[in-house]
PDB file of C-alpha atoms in Angstrom:
ATOM      1  CA  MET A   1      88.804 145.911  68.500  1.00 51.00           C
ATOM      2  CA  SER A   2      91.330 144.861  69.728  1.00 54.00           C
ATOM      3  CA  ARG A   3      92.494 148.131  71.577  1.00 56.00           C
ATOM      4  CA  SER A   4      88.646 148.498  72.832  1.00 54.00           C
ATOM      5  CA  ILE A   5      88.929 145.231  74.815  1.00 54.00           C
ATOM      6  CA  SER A   6      92.191 145.965  76.430  1.00 54.00           C
ATOM      7  CA  ARG A   7      90.765 149.421  77.545  1.00 55.00           C
ATOM      8  CA  ARG A   8      87.614 147.469  78.848  1.00 53.00           C
ATOM      9  CA  ALA A   9      89.806 144.547  80.102  1.00 47.00           C
ATOM     10  CA  LEU A  10      91.872 147.274  82.085  1.00 46.00           C
ATOM     11  CA  ILE A  11      88.953 149.550  83.407  1.00 53.00           C
ATOM     12  CA  ALA A  12      87.634 146.585  84.585  1.00 48.00           C
ATOM     13  CA  PHE A  13      91.035 145.250  86.680  1.00 48.00           C
ATOM     14  CA  GLY A  14      91.611 148.843  87.844  1.00 49.00           C
ATOM     15  CA  GLY A  15      87.708 148.585  89.008  1.00 50.00           C
ATOM     16  CA  LEU A  16      89.041 145.299  91.171  1.00 45.00           C
ATOM     17  CA  ALA A  17      91.776 146.458  92.213  1.00 46.00           C
ATOM     18  CA  LEU A  18      90.119 149.315  93.692  1.00 46.00           C
ATOM     19  CA  ALA A  19      87.476 146.962  95.307  1.00 47.00           C
ATOM     20  CA  GLY A  20      90.208 145.267  96.731  1.00 45.00           C
ATOM     21  CA  THR A  21      91.622 147.826  98.535  1.00 42.00           C
ATOM     22  CA  LEU A  22      88.167 149.162  99.619  1.00 44.00           C
ATOM     23  CA  THR A  23      87.852 146.127 101.029  1.00 42.00           C
ATOM     24  CA  TRP A  24      91.542 146.289 102.923  1.00 42.00           C
ATOM     25  CA  ALA A  25      90.749 149.052 104.481  1.00 54.00           C
ATOM     26  CA  GLN A  26      87.639 147.975 106.424  1.00 71.00           C
ATOM     27  CA  ALA A  27      88.390 148.579 110.134  1.00 79.00           C
ATOM     28  CA  ALA A  28      88.527 144.952 111.650  1.00 91.00           C
ATOM     29  CA  PRO A  29      86.690 144.776 115.261  1.00 94.00           C
ATOM     30  CA  VAL A  30      88.752 145.338 118.477  1.00 95.00           C
ATOM     31  CA  SER A  31      88.826 143.497 121.833  1.00 96.00           C
ATOM     32  CA  PHE A  32      89.449 145.797 124.679  1.00 97.00           C
ATOM     33  CA  GLN A  33      88.988 145.525 128.984  1.00 97.00           C
ATOM     34  CA  VAL A  34      87.308 147.765 131.049  1.00 98.00           C
ATOM     35  CA  PRO A  35      87.671 147.383 134.557  1.00 98.00           C
ATOM     36  CA  LEU A  36      85.056 148.717 136.403  1.00 98.00           C
ATOM     37  CA  THR A  37      85.665 149.919 140.193  1.00 98.00           C
ATOM     38  CA  GLY A  38      83.885 152.383 143.075  1.00 98.00           C
ATOM     39  CA  ALA A  39      86.626 154.919 142.857  1.00 98.00           C
ATOM     40  CA  GLN A  40      85.144 155.571 139.328  1.00 98.00           C
ATOM     41  CA  GLN A  41      81.647 156.451 140.004  1.00 98.00           C
ATOM     42  CA  VAL A  42      80.374 160.245 140.515  1.00 97.00           C
ATOM     43  CA  PRO A  43      80.643 160.914 143.758  1.00 96.00           C
ATOM     44  CA  PRO A  44      82.995 158.052 144.612  1.00 98.00           C
ATOM     45  CA  VAL A  45      81.498 155.155 145.686  1.00 97.00           C
ATOM     46  CA  GLN A  46      83.453 152.981 148.966  1.00 97.00           C
ATOM     47  CA  THR A  47      83.133 149.103 147.748  1.00 97.00           C
ATOM     48  CA  ALA A  48      85.324 146.532 148.426  1.00 97.00           C
ATOM     49  CA  GLY A  49      83.484 145.302 144.133  1.00 98.00           C
ATOM     50  CA  SER A  50      85.266 145.628 141.411  1.00 98.00           C
ATOM     51  CA  GLY A  51      84.577 143.687 137.701  1.00 98.00           C
ATOM     52  CA  SER A  52      85.920 144.327 134.361  1.00 98.00           C
ATOM     53  CA  ALA A  53      84.248 144.619 130.587  1.00 98.00           C
ATOM     54  CA  ASP A  54      85.329 142.303 128.112  1.00 98.00           C
ATOM     55  CA  LEU A  55      84.515 144.223 125.219  1.00 98.00           C
ATOM     56  CA  THR A  56      83.926 144.041 121.719  1.00 97.00           C
ATOM     57  CA  TYR A  57      83.155 146.400 119.145  1.00 97.00           C
ATOM     58  CA  ASP A  58      82.805 146.320 114.856  1.00 96.00           C
ATOM     59  CA  PRO A  59      83.188 149.815 113.903  1.00 95.00           C
ATOM     60  CA  ASP A  60      81.362 149.022 110.830  1.00 95.00           C
ATOM     61  CA  THR A  61      78.505 147.216 111.639  1.00 97.00           C
ATOM     62  CA  HIS A  62      78.524 149.494 114.936  1.00 97.00           C
ATOM     63  CA  VAL A  63      78.278 145.983 117.338  1.00 97.00           C
ATOM     64  CA  VAL A  64      79.148 145.992 120.471  1.00 98.00           C
ATOM     65  CA  THR A  65      79.221 143.181 122.142  1.00 98.00           C
ATOM     66  CA  TRP A  66      80.124 142.887 126.367  1.00 98.00           C
ATOM     67  CA  ASN A  67      80.951 139.714 128.933  1.00 98.00           C
ATOM     68  CA  ILE A  68      80.863 141.562 132.676  1.00 98.00           C
ATOM     69  CA  ARG A  69      82.305 139.983 135.772  1.00 98.00           C
ATOM     70  CA  PHE A  70      82.345 141.569 138.673  1.00 98.00           C
ATOM     71  CA  SER A  71      82.290 140.820 142.696  1.00 98.00           C
ATOM     72  CA  GLY A  72      82.315 141.708 145.925  1.00 98.00           C
ATOM     73  CA  LEU A  73      79.101 143.998 145.520  1.00 98.00           C
ATOM     74  CA  SER A  74      77.998 145.715 148.690  1.00 97.00           C
ATOM     75  CA  SER A  75      74.154 144.103 147.831  1.00 97.00           C
ATOM     76  CA  GLN A  76      72.721 142.684 144.935  1.00 96.00           C
ATOM     77  CA  ALA A  77      72.763 143.928 141.705  1.00 97.00           C
ATOM     78  CA  THR A  78      69.964 145.447 139.852  1.00 96.00           C
ATOM     79  CA  MET A  79      70.902 146.864 136.510  1.00 96.00           C
ATOM     80  CA  ALA A  80      73.759 147.423 134.516  1.00 97.00           C
ATOM     81  CA  HIS A  81      73.887 150.311 131.554  1.00 97.00           C
ATOM     82  CA  PHE A  82      75.787 152.512 129.074  1.00 98.00           C
ATOM     83  CA  HIS A  83      75.424 155.867 130.050  1.00 98.00           C
ATOM     84  CA  GLY A  84      76.754 159.262 127.935  1.00 97.00           C
ATOM     85  CA  PRO A  85      77.666 161.238 126.682  1.00 98.00           C
ATOM     86  CA  ALA A  86      80.168 161.948 129.365  1.00 97.00           C
ATOM     87  CA  PRO A  87      83.587 162.350 130.276  1.00 96.00           C
ATOM     88  CA  ALA A  88      85.473 160.758 133.263  1.00 95.00           C
ATOM     89  CA  GLY A  89      84.453 162.196 136.356  1.00 96.00           C
ATOM     90  CA  LYS A  90      80.741 163.332 135.054  1.00 97.00           C
ATOM     91  CA  ASN A  91      77.482 162.012 134.825  1.00 97.00           C
ATOM     92  CA  ALA A  92      74.859 161.238 131.799  1.00 98.00           C
ATOM     93  CA  GLY A  93      72.113 159.526 131.242  1.00 97.00           C
ATOM     94  CA  VAL A  94      71.779 155.770 130.064  1.00 97.00           C
ATOM     95  CA  LYS A  95      72.446 154.818 126.424  1.00 97.00           C
ATOM     96  CA  VAL A  96      72.279 151.546 125.959  1.00 96.00           C
ATOM     97  CA  TRP A  97      70.305 148.313 128.238  1.00 96.00           C
ATOM     98  CA  LEU A  98      72.911 145.465 129.071  1.00 96.00           C
ATOM     99  CA  SER A  99      70.951 144.148 131.300  1.00 95.00           C
ATOM    100  CA  GLN A 100      67.426 142.748 130.462  1.00 91.00           C
ATOM    101  CA  LYS A 101      65.335 146.032 130.822  1.00 89.00           C
ATOM    102  CA  GLY A 102      62.391 146.097 133.714  1.00 84.00           C
ATOM    103  CA  SER A 103      64.096 143.161 135.377  1.00 87.00           C
ATOM    104  CA  MET A 104      66.064 144.357 139.103  1.00 86.00           C
ATOM    105  CA  GLU A 105      68.022 141.696 139.556  1.00 88.00           C
ATOM    106  CA  MET A 106      71.206 139.728 137.615  1.00 93.00           C
ATOM    107  CA  THR A 107      74.377 138.121 138.521  1.00 94.00           C
ATOM    108  CA  SER A 108      77.953 137.971 137.222  1.00 96.00           C
ATOM    109  CA  PRO A 109      78.670 137.576 134.183  1.00 97.00           C
ATOM    110  CA  LEU A 110      76.361 139.516 132.022  1.00 96.00           C
ATOM    111  CA  SER A 111      76.963 139.157 128.405  1.00 97.00           C
ATOM    112  CA  GLY A 112      75.096 140.044 125.240  1.00 97.00           C
ATOM    113  CA  GLN A 113      75.290 142.938 122.216  1.00 98.00           C
ATOM    114  CA  ALA A 114      73.799 145.364 121.050  1.00 97.00           C
ATOM    115  CA  THR A 115      73.674 147.891 117.604  1.00 98.00           C
ATOM    116  CA  LEU A 116      74.418 151.031 118.595  1.00 97.00           C
ATOM    117  CA  SER A 117      73.040 153.933 116.744  1.00 97.00           C
ATOM    118  CA  PRO A 118      74.855 156.787 114.635  1.00 96.00           C
ATOM    119  CA  ASP A 119      74.784 159.029 117.924  1.00 96.00           C
ATOM    120  CA  ASP A 120      75.902 156.553 120.044  1.00 97.00           C
ATOM    121  CA  VAL A 121      78.431 155.395 117.608  1.00 96.00           C
ATOM    122  CA  LYS A 122      79.839 159.216 118.482  1.00 96.00           C
ATOM    123  CA  MET A 123      80.014 159.214 121.769  1.00 96.00           C
ATOM    124  CA  PHE A 124      81.586 155.304 122.302  1.00 96.00           C
ATOM    125  CA  GLU A 125      84.542 155.689 119.646  1.00 95.00           C
ATOM    126  CA  ALA A 126      85.198 159.710 121.171  1.00 96.00           C
ATOM    127  CA  GLY A 127      85.136 157.437 124.784  1.00 96.00           C
ATOM    128  CA  ASP A 128      82.453 159.913 125.718  1.00 97.00           C
ATOM    129  CA  MET A 129      80.579 156.420 127.566  1.00 98.00           C
ATOM    130  CA  TYR A 130      80.796 154.426 130.401  1.00 98.00           C
ATOM    131  CA  ILE A 131      79.350 151.095 132.280  1.00 98.00           C
ATOM    132  CA  ASN A 132      77.558 151.505 135.450  1.00 96.00           C
ATOM    133  CA  VAL A 133      76.747 148.604 137.534  1.00 98.00           C
ATOM    134  CA  HIS A 134      73.724 149.907 140.523  1.00 97.00           C
ATOM    135  CA  THR A 135      72.698 147.582 143.330  1.00 97.00           C
ATOM    136  CA  LYS A 136      70.476 147.852 145.251  1.00 96.00           C
ATOM    137  CA  ASN A 137      72.274 149.653 147.923  1.00 97.00           C
ATOM    138  CA  ASN A 138      73.805 152.172 145.107  1.00 97.00           C
ATOM    139  CA  PRO A 139      71.255 152.637 142.977  1.00 96.00           C
ATOM    140  CA  ASN A 140      72.771 155.437 140.828  1.00 96.00           C
ATOM    141  CA  GLY A 141      75.776 152.723 140.726  1.00 97.00           C
ATOM    142  CA  GLU A 142      77.874 151.037 142.595  1.00 98.00           C
ATOM    143  CA  ILE A 143      80.985 149.938 140.413  1.00 98.00           C
ATOM    144  CA  ARG A 144      82.077 152.307 136.884  1.00 98.00           C
ATOM    145  CA  GLY A 145      84.289 152.135 134.399  1.00 98.00           C
ATOM    146  CA  GLN A 146      85.316 154.490 130.925  1.00 98.00           C
ATOM    147  CA  VAL A 147      85.296 153.310 127.928  1.00 97.00           C
ATOM    148  CA  VAL A 148      87.749 154.043 125.752  1.00 95.00           C
ATOM    149  CA  PRO A 149      88.156 152.004 122.355  1.00 91.00           C
ATOM    150  CA  PRO A 150      91.863 151.212 121.374  1.00 89.00           C
ATOM    151  CA  LYS A 151      92.476 153.904 118.644  1.00 80.00           C
ATOM    152  CA  SER A 152      92.834 151.919 115.334  1.00 62.00           C
ATOM    153  CA  ASN A 153      95.812 152.804 112.884  1.00 52.00           C
TER     154      ASN A 153
END
């Protein structure tokens, strides 16, 4: 009987140790910054405007949060999005609205969060998404930045 109890205790302890190991293996959220410039637009836009996006991404929940600041744009900012799939130098369609959908006016800073779809997660993690800030004078986008999350170890 004591042999049976010892085996059960060992199995239970092993299971708890494994569960603890799996918890340690979970990836922590990563924070990084994306510079936004007219030179990154396709084709490039001559603008005094610039910006930056502070992003935090949780690979376990697929939630991305953003705080985007911009200034010096040629006209009123109208909308902002994640676009993909596209490497730097290529254009793609809208994947996630960063500004309020339907509103054609936004101000800096712009903050929010979204849960990415499984397909969007693949694009985001591969660096195949970009942020685009559109303006009245540049409806296809005035400033842009490629989203390249840091690689986790």
